Amino acid sequence: MAHCCAAIYFMNLRGDILIERRYRDDVERDMADNFRTQILNSKGESASLQTPVRTLGSCTFMYLRHADLYILMVTRNNANVMMAFKFMTSLVDLLRSYFEGALNESSVKRNFVLIYELLDETMDYGFPQLTEPAALKSFILQKGVRSELDAATSTQQARNATLTVTGAVSWRRPGLKYSSNEVFLDIVEEVNLLLSNTGAVLRNDVAGKVLMKCKLSDMPELRLGLNEALEDVTFHQCVNLGAYEVNKVVTFIPPDGEFGLMR
């Protein structure tokens, strides 16, 4: 099984290293310096080479820009590139959840202790692990401070956190309770049309997505019936794809709060 990376770096737009976490011993810090000098600061490079995956010698760089940051993953081996970019986008969502929407150079500098803690939890030896904010927040609190549990409840909460990390429902923490159970569902459709300067239609398509907001107790299983089978659809990871293939019914245990069910 191909791994994801050997090291991950958070860098500002100048290429200065803000955060460095190495998961394997076959990479060195100077590789990030090569990324800065040979990729970020290079001049006169053709547009065809401006790609998010670059190989220099035996080292492969995979990078993603978010606001005034670069998230860089480095490897010397045959890594799974799609898994690497999925991890980076999930990591951005995770950090934005902890930082309340603001992920930039200043927020990284203010919360580097929390980021190191999350990097230790979300990846092991170059293989992505848990990245769901709801699950991680059950045992890693805001600002990197772990909760001080009472002696009577610490054992049970630790057991619940372990169940969430290792169980099949990582996107929802157990024990949720609401005085009033509510489910909201919105269907959003977008029409895209591209015209030439003469008015001819060059491209047109319709894209839709189903957004939900759930406030439900315990571990409910929801079912959404469809009049017609869907084509070219992407589901949230909570959907039971096996049940959908057999019955054409969207069956899922929803995350708590707002999420996109399908698009």
Coordinates of C-alpha atoms in Angstrom, one line a residue:
M1 CA 0.0 0.0 0.0
A2 CA 1.5 3.4 -1.1
H3 CA 1.9 5.8 1.7
C4 CA 1.0 9.5 1.7
C5 CA 4.2 11.4 2.6
A6 CA 7.4 11.3 4.6
A7 CA 7.0 14.9 5.9
I8 CA 4.6 17.8 6.0
Y9 CA 5.4 21.5 6.2
F10 CA 3.4 24.7 6.7
M11 CA 5.1 27.6 4.9
N12 CA 4.2 31.2 4.3
L13 CA 4.2 32.8 0.8
R14 CA 7.9 33.6 1.1
G15 CA 8.7 30.0 1.7
D16 CA 9.6 30.3 5.4
I17 CA 8.9 27.2 7.4
L18 CA 6.3 27.7 10.1
I19 CA 5.5 24.1 11.0
E20 CA 7.5 20.9 10.2
R21 CA 6.5 17.4 11.0
R22 CA 8.6 14.4 9.7
Y23 CA 7.0 11.0 9.8
R24 CA 10.0 9.1 8.2
D25 CA 13.7 9.4 8.3
D26 CA 14.4 9.6 4.6
V27 CA 13.8 13.3 4.2
E28 CA 15.7 16.3 5.5
R29 CA 14.8 19.9 6.2
D30 CA 16.8 21.2 3.3
M31 CA 14.3 19.5 1.0
A32 CA 11.8 22.2 2.0
D33 CA 14.5 24.8 1.2
N34 CA 14.8 23.3 -2.3
F35 CA 11.1 23.7 -2.7
R36 CA 11.4 27.4 -1.9
T37 CA 14.4 28.1 -4.1
Q38 CA 13.6 25.9 -7.1
I39 CA 9.8 26.0 -7.2
L40 CA 8.4 29.0 -5.3
N41 CA 11.1 31.5 -6.2
S42 CA 12.0 30.2 -9.6
K43 CA 11.6 32.7 -12.5
G44 CA 11.0 32.3 -16.2
E45 CA 9.4 28.9 -15.7
S46 CA 6.8 27.9 -18.4
A47 CA 3.2 27.7 -17.4
S48 CA 3.0 24.0 -18.2
L49 CA 5.4 23.3 -15.3
Q50 CA 3.3 25.2 -12.7
T51 CA 1.7 22.0 -11.3
P52 CA 0.9 21.0 -7.7
V53 CA 3.1 17.9 -8.0
R54 CA 6.8 18.4 -8.8
T55 CA 9.7 15.9 -8.8
L56 CA 13.2 17.2 -8.3
G57 CA 15.8 14.4 -8.4
S58 CA 14.5 11.6 -6.1
C59 CA 12.2 13.9 -4.1
T60 CA 8.5 14.5 -5.0
F61 CA 6.8 17.7 -3.7
M62 CA 3.0 17.9 -3.4
Y63 CA 1.6 21.3 -2.3
L64 CA -1.6 23.1 -1.8
R65 CA -2.1 26.9 -1.3
H66 CA -4.6 28.2 1.2
A67 CA -4.9 31.9 1.9
D68 CA -1.3 33.0 2.7
L69 CA 0.0 29.5 3.4
Y70 CA 1.5 26.6 1.5
I71 CA 0.9 23.1 2.8
L72 CA 3.7 21.0 1.4
M73 CA 4.1 17.2 1.5
V74 CA 7.4 15.6 0.7
T75 CA 8.3 12.0 -0.2
R76 CA 11.1 10.0 -1.8
N77 CA 8.9 7.0 -2.5
N78 CA 6.0 6.2 -4.7
A79 CA 3.2 8.0 -2.8
N80 CA -0.5 8.0 -3.3
V81 CA -1.0 11.5 -4.7
M82 CA -4.8 11.5 -4.5
M83 CA -4.6 10.4 -0.9
A84 CA -2.1 13.2 -0.2
F85 CA -4.3 15.9 -1.6
K86 CA -7.4 14.5 0.1
F87 CA -5.5 14.6 3.4
M88 CA -4.4 18.2 2.9
T89 CA -7.9 19.4 2.1
S90 CA -9.3 17.5 5.1
L91 CA -6.5 19.0 7.2
V92 CA -7.5 22.5 6.1
D93 CA -11.2 21.8 7.1
L94 CA -10.0 20.4 10.4
L95 CA -7.9 23.4 11.3
R96 CA -10.5 25.8 10.2
S97 CA -12.9 24.1 12.5
Y98 CA -10.5 24.5 15.4
F99 CA -9.7 28.1 14.4
E100 CA -13.3 29.0 13.8
G101 CA -12.9 29.5 10.0
A102 CA -9.6 31.5 10.0
L103 CA -6.6 29.5 8.7
N104 CA -3.7 31.7 7.8
E105 CA -0.1 32.5 8.8
S106 CA -1.0 34.3 12.0
S107 CA -3.4 31.6 13.2
V108 CA -0.7 29.0 12.6
K109 CA 1.8 30.9 14.7
R110 CA -0.7 31.4 17.5
N111 CA -1.7 27.7 17.6
F112 CA 1.4 25.8 16.7
V113 CA 1.1 23.5 19.8
L114 CA -2.4 22.5 18.7
I115 CA -1.3 21.9 15.1
Y116 CA 1.6 19.6 16.2
E117 CA -0.9 17.7 18.4
L118 CA -3.3 17.3 15.5
L119 CA -0.6 16.3 13.1
D120 CA 0.4 13.5 15.5
E121 CA -3.2 12.3 15.6
T122 CA -4.1 12.6 12.0
M123 CA -1.1 10.8 10.4
D124 CA 1.1 7.9 11.5
Y125 CA 4.3 6.9 9.6
G126 CA 3.0 8.7 6.5
F127 CA -0.5 7.0 6.5
P128 CA -3.5 9.2 7.1
Q129 CA -5.6 8.4 10.2
L130 CA -8.6 10.2 11.7
T131 CA -9.4 13.7 10.3
E132 CA -13.0 14.1 11.4
P133 CA -13.3 17.3 13.5
A134 CA -16.3 15.9 15.6
A135 CA -14.3 12.9 16.6
L136 CA -11.0 14.7 17.3
K137 CA -12.8 17.4 19.4
S138 CA -14.0 14.7 21.8
F139 CA -10.4 14.3 23.1
I140 CA -8.4 17.2 21.8
L141 CA -10.0 20.5 23.0
Q142 CA -9.8 24.0 21.6
K143 CA -6.4 25.7 21.9
G144 CA -4.6 22.4 22.4
V145 CA -5.6 22.0 26.0
R146 CA -6.9 18.6 27.0
S147 CA -9.9 18.4 29.3
E148 CA -9.3 17.7 33.0
L149 CA -11.8 14.9 33.6
D150 CA -13.2 14.0 37.0
A151 CA -12.1 10.7 38.3
A152 CA -15.6 9.3 38.0
T153 CA -16.0 10.2 34.3
S154 CA -12.5 10.0 32.8
T155 CA -12.6 6.3 32.2
Q156 CA -15.9 6.4 30.4
Q157 CA -15.0 9.4 28.2
A158 CA -11.7 7.8 27.2
R159 CA -13.6 4.7 26.3
N160 CA -16.0 6.7 24.1
A161 CA -13.1 8.5 22.4
T162 CA -11.4 5.2 21.6
L163 CA -14.6 3.8 20.2
T164 CA -15.0 6.8 18.0
V165 CA -11.5 6.6 16.7
T166 CA -11.5 2.9 16.0
G167 CA -15.2 2.3 15.1
A168 CA -17.0 2.6 11.8
V169 CA -18.8 5.9 12.7
S170 CA -15.9 8.3 13.0
W171 CA -17.9 11.3 11.8
R172 CA -20.3 11.3 14.8
R173 CA -19.4 11.2 18.5
P174 CA -21.6 8.9 20.8
G175 CA -23.8 10.1 23.5
L176 CA -25.4 13.1 21.8
K177 CA -28.6 14.3 23.4
Y178 CA -31.2 16.9 22.3
S179 CA -34.4 17.9 23.9
S180 CA -35.9 18.3 20.5
N181 CA -34.8 16.3 17.5
E182 CA -34.7 18.2 14.2
V183 CA -33.6 17.5 10.6
F184 CA -33.4 20.2 7.9
L185 CA -32.8 19.4 4.2
D186 CA -32.0 21.8 1.4
I187 CA -31.7 21.0 -2.3
V188 CA -29.5 23.6 -4.1
E189 CA -29.2 23.6 -7.9
E190 CA -26.8 25.7 -10.1
V191 CA -27.1 26.3 -13.8
N192 CA -23.9 27.0 -15.6
L193 CA -23.9 28.4 -19.1
L194 CA -20.9 29.5 -21.3
L195 CA -21.6 31.5 -24.4
S196 CA -19.3 32.6 -27.2
N197 CA -19.1 36.3 -28.4
T198 CA -21.6 35.4 -31.1
G199 CA -24.1 34.0 -28.6
A200 CA -23.5 30.3 -29.4
V201 CA -23.7 27.9 -26.5
L202 CA -20.3 26.5 -25.8
R203 CA -21.1 24.6 -22.6
N204 CA -24.0 24.1 -20.3
D205 CA -24.7 22.0 -17.3
V206 CA -26.8 21.7 -14.1
A207 CA -25.2 20.8 -10.8
G208 CA -27.0 20.1 -7.6
K209 CA -26.3 19.2 -4.0
V210 CA -28.2 18.1 -1.0
L211 CA -27.3 20.0 2.2
M212 CA -28.5 18.8 5.7
K213 CA -28.5 20.1 9.2
C214 CA -29.2 17.5 11.9
K215 CA -29.8 17.8 15.6
L216 CA -30.6 14.2 16.6
S217 CA -29.9 12.2 19.7
D218 CA -27.9 9.0 20.0
M219 CA -27.0 7.2 16.7
P220 CA -30.0 7.5 14.4
E221 CA -30.1 5.8 11.0
L222 CA -31.9 7.9 8.3
R223 CA -33.2 6.8 5.0
L224 CA -33.8 9.1 2.0
G225 CA -35.9 7.6 -0.9
L226 CA -35.3 8.7 -4.5
N227 CA -37.8 8.6 -7.4
E228 CA -35.0 7.9 -9.9
A229 CA -31.5 6.4 -9.8
L230 CA -28.8 9.1 -9.7
E231 CA -25.9 9.3 -12.1
D232 CA -22.5 10.9 -11.5
V233 CA -23.2 11.5 -7.8
T234 CA -20.8 11.8 -4.9
F235 CA -22.0 10.9 -1.4
H236 CA -20.7 11.9 2.0
Q237 CA -18.8 9.1 3.7
C238 CA -21.7 8.5 6.1
V239 CA -23.8 7.0 3.3
N240 CA -24.1 3.2 3.2
L241 CA -23.1 2.6 -0.5
G242 CA -23.9 -1.1 -0.4
A243 CA -27.5 -0.4 0.7
Y244 CA -27.8 2.3 -2.0
E245 CA -26.6 -0.1 -4.8
V246 CA -29.1 -2.7 -3.7
N247 CA -32.2 -0.7 -2.8
K248 CA -31.5 2.7 -4.3
V249 CA -32.3 4.2 -0.9
V250 CA -29.8 6.6 0.7
T251 CA -29.2 5.1 4.1
F252 CA -26.9 6.9 6.6
I253 CA -26.0 7.8 10.1
P254 CA -25.6 11.6 9.8
P255 CA -22.9 13.8 11.4
D256 CA -24.0 16.2 14.0
G257 CA -24.7 19.7 12.6
E258 CA -24.4 20.9 9.0
F259 CA -22.9 18.7 6.2
G260 CA -23.3 18.0 2.5
L261 CA -25.0 14.7 1.9
M262 CA -24.5 14.4 -1.8
R263 CA -23.6 16.4 -4.8

